[in-house]
mmCIF file of C-alpha atoms in Angstrom:
data_model
loop_
_atom_site.group_PDB
_atom_site.id
_atom_site.type_symbol
_atom_site.label_atom_id
_atom_site.label_comp_id
_atom_site.label_asym_id
_atom_site.label_seq_id
_atom_site.Cartn_x
_atom_site.Cartn_y
_atom_site.Cartn_z
ATOM 1 C CA UNK N 70 0.000 0.000 0.000
ATOM 2 C CA UNK N 71 1.383 3.389 -1.018
ATOM 3 C CA UNK N 72 1.778 5.770 1.887
ATOM 4 C CA UNK N 73 3.001 9.356 1.933
ATOM 5 C CA UNK N 74 3.453 10.903 5.348
ATOM 6 C CA UNK N 75 4.309 14.593 5.578
ATOM 7 C CA UNK N 76 5.955 16.142 8.604
ATOM 8 C CA UNK N 77 7.620 19.375 9.616
ATOM 9 C CA UNK N 78 4.701 21.740 9.376
ATOM 10 C CA UNK N 79 3.993 24.352 12.000
ATOM 11 C CA UNK N 80 3.885 28.025 12.906
ATOM 12 C CA UNK N 81 6.710 30.214 11.626
ATOM 13 C CA UNK N 82 7.261 33.961 11.612
ATOM 14 C CA UNK N 83 7.388 35.943 8.375
ATOM 15 C CA UNK N 84 10.876 35.744 6.932
ATOM 16 C CA UNK N 85 11.529 32.462 8.671
ATOM 17 C CA UNK N 86 12.367 29.022 7.335
ATOM 18 C CA UNK N 87 10.866 25.572 7.567
ATOM 19 C CA UNK N 88 11.679 22.159 6.156
ATOM 20 C CA UNK N 89 8.932 19.743 5.177
ATOM 21 C CA UNK N 90 9.582 16.049 4.792
ATOM 22 C CA UNK N 91 7.562 13.286 3.194
ATOM 23 C CA UNK N 92 8.240 9.671 4.110
ATOM 24 C CA UNK N 93 7.230 7.388 1.267
ATOM 25 C CA UNK N 94 6.517 3.662 1.412
ATOM 26 C CA UNK N 95 4.790 0.946 -0.557
ATOM 27 C CA UNK N 96 6.500 1.593 -3.901
ATOM 28 C CA UNK N 97 9.969 1.878 -5.419
ATOM 29 C CA UNK N 98 10.551 5.511 -4.526
ATOM 30 C CA UNK N 99 13.373 6.180 -6.998
ATOM 31 C CA UNK N 100 11.183 5.062 -9.921
ATOM 32 C CA UNK N 101 8.769 7.969 -9.649
ATOM 33 C CA UNK N 102 8.810 11.723 -9.891
ATOM 34 C CA UNK N 103 7.394 13.557 -6.893
ATOM 35 C CA UNK N 104 5.783 16.937 -6.342
ATOM 36 C CA UNK N 105 4.696 19.371 -3.687
ATOM 37 C CA UNK N 106 1.262 20.962 -4.038
ATOM 38 C CA UNK N 107 -0.303 23.370 -1.577
ATOM 39 C CA UNK N 108 -3.761 24.634 -0.760
ATOM 40 C CA UNK N 109 -4.346 27.869 1.093
ATOM 41 C CA UNK N 110 -7.356 27.907 3.426
ATOM 42 C CA UNK N 111 -10.540 27.925 1.370
ATOM 43 C CA UNK N 112 -8.609 28.169 -1.891
ATOM 44 C CA UNK N 113 -7.709 25.911 -4.804
ATOM 45 C CA UNK N 114 -4.726 23.700 -5.476
ATOM 46 C CA UNK N 115 -1.389 25.288 -6.351
ATOM 47 C CA UNK N 116 1.461 23.258 -7.815
ATOM 48 C CA UNK N 117 4.796 24.204 -6.295
ATOM 49 C CA UNK N 118 7.537 21.928 -7.503
ATOM 50 C CA UNK N 119 8.440 18.665 -9.209
ATOM 51 C CA UNK N 120 11.545 16.499 -8.991
ATOM 52 C CA UNK N 121 12.376 13.543 -11.208
ATOM 53 C CA UNK N 122 12.861 10.058 -9.830
ATOM 54 C CA UNK N 123 16.629 10.331 -10.043
ATOM 55 C CA UNK N 124 16.626 13.816 -8.583
ATOM 56 C CA UNK N 125 18.434 15.306 -11.574
ATOM 57 C CA UNK N 126 15.557 17.468 -12.812
ATOM 58 C CA UNK N 127 13.479 19.898 -10.802
ATOM 59 C CA UNK N 128 10.972 22.602 -11.596
ATOM 60 C CA UNK N 129 9.366 25.357 -9.548
ATOM 61 C CA UNK N 130 6.344 27.618 -9.628
ATOM 62 C CA UNK N 131 7.213 31.263 -10.057
ATOM 63 C CA UNK N 132 5.680 32.032 -6.664
ATOM 64 C CA UNK N 133 8.327 29.983 -4.824
ATOM 65 C CA UNK N 134 11.315 30.011 -7.189
ATOM 66 C CA UNK N 135 14.420 31.133 -5.356
ATOM 67 C CA UNK N 136 12.820 30.611 -1.939
ATOM 68 C CA UNK N 137 11.924 26.904 -1.916
ATOM 69 C CA UNK N 138 14.139 23.943 -2.754
ATOM 70 C CA UNK N 139 12.850 20.454 -3.495
ATOM 71 C CA UNK N 140 15.094 17.488 -2.888
ATOM 72 C CA UNK N 141 14.923 13.744 -2.386
ATOM 73 C CA UNK N 142 16.946 11.036 -0.712
ATOM 74 C CA UNK N 143 16.257 7.820 -2.570
ATOM 75 C CA UNK N 144 18.232 5.816 -0.032
ATOM 76 C CA UNK N 145 15.808 6.928 2.679
ATOM 77 C CA UNK N 146 12.633 7.147 0.549
ATOM 78 C CA UNK N 147 12.207 10.736 1.600
ATOM 79 C CA UNK N 148 11.093 13.856 -0.246
ATOM 80 C CA UNK N 149 11.851 17.275 1.220
ATOM 81 C CA UNK N 150 10.907 20.900 0.702
ATOM 82 C CA UNK N 151 13.194 23.529 2.167
ATOM 83 C CA UNK N 152 11.248 26.778 2.524
ATOM 84 C CA UNK N 153 12.921 30.116 3.234
ATOM 85 C CA UNK N 154 11.843 33.762 3.322
ATOM 86 C CA UNK N 155 8.344 32.643 4.222
ATOM 87 C CA UNK N 156 5.465 35.056 3.758
ATOM 88 C CA UNK N 157 1.935 35.188 5.083
ATOM 89 C CA UNK N 158 0.682 34.068 1.686
ATOM 90 C CA UNK N 159 2.634 30.822 2.056
ATOM 91 C CA UNK N 160 0.165 29.759 4.752
ATOM 92 C CA UNK N 161 -1.380 26.568 3.414
ATOM 93 C CA UNK N 162 -1.740 22.829 3.659
ATOM 94 C CA UNK N 163 1.236 21.314 1.839
ATOM 95 C CA UNK N 164 0.694 18.003 0.065
ATOM 96 C CA UNK N 165 3.362 15.523 -0.935
ATOM 97 C CA UNK N 166 2.348 13.926 -4.236
ATOM 98 C CA UNK N 167 3.592 10.891 -6.132
ATOM 99 C CA UNK N 168 3.635 11.134 -9.893
ATOM 100 C CA UNK N 169 2.780 8.083 -11.991
ATOM 101 C CA UNK N 170 6.010 8.136 -14.054
ATOM 102 C CA UNK N 171 9.744 8.640 -13.393
ATOM 103 C CA UNK N 172 9.851 12.080 -14.959
ATOM 104 C CA UNK N 173 7.546 14.749 -16.271
ATOM 105 C CA UNK N 174 4.234 16.001 -15.007
ATOM 106 C CA UNK N 175 2.302 12.822 -15.388
ATOM 107 C CA UNK N 176 -0.739 12.393 -13.205
ATOM 108 C CA UNK N 177 -0.451 12.373 -9.433
ATOM 109 C CA UNK N 178 -1.745 8.981 -8.443
ATOM 110 C CA UNK N 179 -1.205 9.297 -4.694
ATOM 111 C CA UNK N 180 -1.403 12.202 -2.273
ATOM 112 C CA UNK N 181 -0.351 12.557 1.333
ATOM 113 C CA UNK N 182 -2.695 13.968 3.932
ATOM 114 C CA UNK N 183 -0.855 17.268 4.065
ATOM 115 C CA UNK N 184 1.240 19.313 6.478
ATOM 116 C CA UNK N 185 -0.091 22.635 7.690
ATOM 117 C CA UNK N 186 2.230 25.605 7.488
ATOM 118 C CA UNK N 187 1.159 28.838 9.116
ATOM 119 C CA UNK N 188 3.212 31.977 8.586
ATOM 120 C CA UNK N 189 2.293 34.585 11.146
ATOM 121 C CA UNK N 190 3.851 36.866 13.735
ATOM 122 C CA UNK D 1056 -0.999 31.123 -10.918
ATOM 123 C CA UNK D 1057 -4.021 29.471 -12.520
ATOM 124 C CA UNK D 1058 -3.989 29.593 -16.285
ATOM 125 C CA UNK D 1059 -6.653 26.931 -16.588
ATOM 126 C CA UNK D 1060 -10.143 28.360 -16.200
ATOM 127 C CA UNK D 1061 -13.036 26.381 -14.774
ATOM 128 C CA UNK D 1062 -16.541 27.489 -13.836
ATOM 129 C CA UNK D 1063 -16.687 28.099 -10.082
ATOM 130 C CA UNK D 1064 -19.738 25.938 -9.619
ATOM 131 C CA UNK D 1065 -21.946 23.338 -11.232
ATOM 132 C CA UNK D 1066 -25.005 21.545 -9.954
ATOM 133 C CA UNK D 1067 -27.576 18.946 -10.801
ATOM 134 C CA UNK D 1068 -30.162 16.662 -9.322
ATOM 135 C CA UNK D 1069 -29.481 12.996 -8.654
ATOM 136 C CA UNK D 1070 -29.274 11.064 -11.884
ATOM 137 C CA UNK D 1071 -28.527 14.088 -14.043
ATOM 138 C CA UNK D 1072 -25.414 14.678 -16.127
ATOM 139 C CA UNK D 1073 -23.045 17.487 -15.202
ATOM 140 C CA UNK D 1074 -20.181 18.733 -17.344
ATOM 141 C CA UNK D 1075 -17.220 20.791 -16.131
ATOM 142 C CA UNK D 1076 -15.079 22.686 -18.594
ATOM 143 C CA UNK D 1077 -11.380 23.503 -18.336
ATOM 144 C CA UNK D 1078 -10.113 26.186 -20.682
ATOM 145 C CA UNK D 1079 -6.434 26.680 -21.381
ATOM 146 C CA UNK D 1080 -4.115 27.408 -24.268
ATOM 147 C CA UNK D 1081 -1.936 25.781 -26.883
ATOM 148 C CA UNK D 1082 1.000 25.660 -24.463
ATOM 149 C CA UNK D 1083 -0.814 23.553 -21.877
ATOM 150 C CA UNK D 1084 -4.016 21.698 -22.736
ATOM 151 C CA UNK D 1085 -3.436 21.470 -26.479
ATOM 152 C CA UNK D 1086 0.147 20.249 -26.069
ATOM 153 C CA UNK D 1087 -0.045 18.028 -23.002
ATOM 154 C CA UNK D 1088 -2.262 15.580 -21.197
ATOM 155 C CA UNK D 1089 -4.997 16.841 -18.903
ATOM 156 C CA UNK D 1090 -5.664 15.182 -15.575
ATOM 157 C CA UNK D 1091 -8.713 15.594 -13.339
ATOM 158 C CA UNK D 1092 -8.841 15.387 -9.552
ATOM 159 C CA UNK D 1093 -11.732 15.151 -7.112
ATOM 160 C CA UNK D 1094 -11.422 16.636 -3.662
ATOM 161 C CA UNK D 1095 -14.095 15.646 -1.174
ATOM 162 C CA UNK D 1096 -14.603 18.044 1.758
ATOM 163 C CA UNK D 1097 -11.752 17.860 4.253
ATOM 164 C CA UNK D 1098 -9.743 15.291 2.311
ATOM 165 C CA UNK D 1099 -6.753 15.147 0.002
ATOM 166 C CA UNK D 1100 -7.383 15.222 -3.749
ATOM 167 C CA UNK D 1101 -7.926 11.969 -5.590
ATOM 168 C CA UNK D 1102 -7.047 11.175 -9.191
ATOM 169 C CA UNK D 1103 -10.136 10.677 -11.353
ATOM 170 C CA UNK D 1104 -9.028 10.961 -14.969
ATOM 171 C CA UNK D 1105 -5.485 10.824 -16.367
ATOM 172 C CA UNK D 1106 -4.145 11.516 -19.809
ATOM 173 C CA UNK D 1107 -7.306 13.264 -21.006
ATOM 174 C CA UNK D 1108 -9.657 10.283 -21.029
ATOM 175 C CA UNK D 1109 -8.402 7.384 -18.890
ATOM 176 C CA UNK D 1110 -10.267 6.621 -15.708
ATOM 177 C CA UNK D 1111 -8.033 5.960 -12.736
ATOM 178 C CA UNK D 1112 -8.272 2.583 -11.064
ATOM 179 C CA UNK D 1113 -11.559 2.123 -9.235
ATOM 180 C CA UNK D 1114 -13.228 5.218 -10.656
ATOM 181 C CA UNK D 1115 -16.758 4.408 -11.847
ATOM 182 C CA UNK D 1116 -17.553 4.785 -15.521
ATOM 183 C CA UNK D 1117 -19.992 7.570 -14.629
ATOM 184 C CA UNK D 1118 -16.920 9.795 -14.850
ATOM 185 C CA UNK D 1119 -15.470 10.550 -18.270
ATOM 186 C CA UNK D 1120 -12.943 12.972 -19.688
ATOM 187 C CA UNK D 1121 -12.530 14.528 -23.104
ATOM 188 C CA UNK D 1122 -10.326 17.094 -24.799
ATOM 189 C CA UNK D 1123 -10.523 19.205 -27.909
ATOM 190 C CA UNK D 1124 -7.963 21.817 -28.817
ATOM 191 C CA UNK D 1125 -7.346 24.133 -25.894
ATOM 192 C CA UNK D 1126 -10.237 22.880 -23.782
ATOM 193 C CA UNK D 1127 -10.995 19.779 -21.776
ATOM 194 C CA UNK D 1128 -14.108 18.557 -20.035
ATOM 195 C CA UNK D 1129 -15.107 16.262 -17.224
ATOM 196 C CA UNK D 1130 -18.561 14.723 -17.367
ATOM 197 C CA UNK D 1131 -20.369 13.102 -14.479
ATOM 198 C CA UNK D 1132 -23.379 11.092 -15.516
ATOM 199 C CA UNK D 1133 -25.927 9.588 -13.152
ATOM 200 C CA UNK D 1134 -25.042 12.209 -10.539
ATOM 201 C CA UNK D 1135 -24.981 10.926 -6.957
ATOM 202 C CA UNK D 1136 -24.854 12.704 -3.616
ATOM 203 C CA UNK D 1137 -21.348 11.392 -2.988
ATOM 204 C CA UNK D 1138 -20.141 13.294 -6.061
ATOM 205 C CA UNK D 1139 -20.440 16.563 -4.149
ATOM 206 C CA UNK D 1140 -16.859 17.779 -4.187
ATOM 207 C CA UNK D 1141 -14.403 20.187 -5.735
ATOM 208 C CA UNK D 1142 -12.987 19.170 -9.099
ATOM 209 C CA UNK D 1143 -9.691 20.370 -10.573
ATOM 210 C CA UNK D 1144 -8.090 19.964 -13.967
ATOM 211 C CA UNK D 1145 -4.305 20.094 -14.369
ATOM 212 C CA UNK D 1146 -1.783 20.127 -17.179
ATOM 213 C CA UNK D 1147 1.861 20.900 -17.826
ATOM 214 C CA UNK D 1148 2.542 24.238 -19.476
ATOM 215 C CA UNK D 1149 5.400 24.129 -21.982
ATOM 216 C CA UNK D 1150 5.850 27.914 -22.112
ATOM 217 C CA UNK D 1151 6.120 28.369 -18.371
ATOM 218 C CA UNK D 1152 7.694 24.958 -17.600
ATOM 219 C CA UNK D 1153 5.307 24.552 -14.703
ATOM 220 C CA UNK D 1154 2.283 22.486 -13.934
ATOM 221 C CA UNK D 1155 -0.931 24.462 -13.772
ATOM 222 C CA UNK D 1156 -4.124 23.591 -11.944
ATOM 223 C CA UNK D 1157 -7.526 24.802 -12.915
ATOM 224 C CA UNK D 1158 -9.385 27.270 -10.741
ATOM 225 C CA UNK D 1159 -11.604 24.501 -9.426
ATOM 226 C CA UNK D 1160 -15.315 23.729 -9.711
ATOM 227 C CA UNK D 1161 -17.582 22.976 -6.786
ATOM 228 C CA UNK D 1162 -20.219 20.432 -7.718
ATOM 229 C CA UNK D 1163 -23.451 20.488 -5.734
ATOM 230 C CA UNK D 1164 -26.078 17.777 -5.861
ATOM 231 C CA UNK D 1165 -29.447 19.426 -5.388
#
């Protein structure tokens, strides 16, 4: 059974940093691209970033480029999102998402339950 | 940023057919596959349709996807109360090199 378990969410002050992690199990982690997608309270889905199965290709939404870094450790089946210079508008539920292919924006076939990040003073 | 436009809401009575549109451009919908996700209240999204028309595993055949040019559609036939949810389309955008989600459509069963 595929499981994606996010951790690391919490309350952070504007300008602060936070690192989200996603522990993956139930599939060969290195064989699939992964993404982070967020959802602000009462709002729609916003794609943030994608990383290929091998970790050699990554892409970012304009809204987080230069502030967020996606990475993966295939030896530990873990996906991460390093977030810096956080703003109030980054407040959202952050989902870890498994793509259905090794690379490219193929469909997300599994989603985690999300990690809540609140940016507030 | 959402470059895929969906109607904010759609509704129907049980048994009716509801169609949700997703309007994009030649750099996203026309050039790449469209996927559809269902998000029930308080839950994570779930994959409904991948690659324009393929139903994900376990999705009833009441759900169908189509695409023509720069637009895609999700149809729900035989509407049921459990279909009340938010629905999102998504596609890769070649010009922006990002994935874009639609603005989302809330489906209400009257």
